[in-house]
C-alpha cells in the first residue's frame, strides 16, 4: 500500500468515528505501527485536515470538515455503482432519481480512468418485483425526516383493518416488501407496518414527542441490533 493510500484509509477510518479514538485503536484498524500512525496524523494535520486531539487523548475529525475529491479503489467504485443501481430499481421515483444524480456527481470529480471504470462496471442488479403500494413513499420519507406523526388505514395479514396514529422513524427496504418502523399510539409500543398493507396515509404536520434518533436507538436495543458505526 502506498503512503497516499494509507493516509486516505486513515481519513476514512476517522470519518466513521464520531467521538475521539485512541491512536492505538487507529493503528490496529489501519494496520500500521503506533509510531507510523502518529506520523501520519501529523502529516494529515500539516496538509489541512481538521483532526483534533493528541497522543494519549485520542483523535477525532472535526464535524463539518469536507474532504476534497478523492481517488476510489476498484472495490469502492463497484460498491457505489451496485448500491446506486439497487436504489434506482427498488425504491420510489424521487429516491431512484437522487441515486442517479449522486452517481453523476461522483463521476464528475473522478479522473478519466476511474470514471470509465464507473461507467463500465459489470456488476448488474436483476429486475425488481413490483411492490403494490397505495401510498406516496416520498411523502412517508418526508414525514420521517420531519419527525411528524401520520395517520394510516392498515390491513393486517388476516384482512382486519384499523386506523392508527403512528410516529414513523425508519423505513426498511427488502427484496419484496418495505416496512415502516414506528411508534404506534394505539398499541403504545413499537410496531412494524408493511407499506403494501397501508391503504391510506395522511400527513398531520404534527411533530411527535420524542426525537427520531432516540426512538431508533431504543428500537435497535429491543431488537438486538448493533448501533451504526
CSV table of N, CA and C in Angstrom, one decimal, residues 103-111 115:
chain,number,residue,atom,x,y,z
A,103,UNK,N,-24.6,9.6,-8.3
A,103,UNK,CA,-23.6,8.9,-9.1
A,103,UNK,C,-23.0,9.8,-10.1
A,104,UNK,N,-23.8,10.6,-10.7
A,104,UNK,CA,-23.3,11.6,-11.7
A,104,UNK,C,-22.3,12.6,-11.1
A,105,UNK,N,-22.6,13.0,-9.8
A,105,UNK,CA,-21.8,14.0,-9.1
A,105,UNK,C,-20.4,13.3,-8.8
A,106,UNK,N,-20.5,12.1,-8.4
A,106,UNK,CA,-19.2,11.3,-8.1
A,106,UNK,C,-18.4,11.2,-9.4
A,107,UNK,N,-19.1,10.9,-10.5
A,107,UNK,CA,-18.4,10.7,-11.7
A,107,UNK,C,-17.7,12.0,-12.2
A,108,UNK,N,-18.3,13.1,-11.9
A,108,UNK,CA,-17.8,14.4,-12.3
A,108,UNK,C,-16.5,14.8,-11.7
A,109,UNK,N,-16.1,14.2,-10.5
A,109,UNK,CA,-14.9,14.6,-9.8
A,109,UNK,C,-13.8,13.5,-9.9
A,110,UNK,N,-14.2,12.4,-10.7
A,110,UNK,CA,-13.2,11.3,-10.8
A,110,UNK,C,-12.3,11.6,-12.0
A,111,UNK,N,-11.0,11.1,-11.9
A,111,UNK,CA,-10.1,11.1,-13.1
A,111,UNK,C,-10.7,10.3,-14.2
A,115,UNK,N,-13.4,7.2,-14.0
A,115,UNK,CA,-14.8,7.5,-14.5
A,115,UNK,C,-15.2,6.4,-15.5
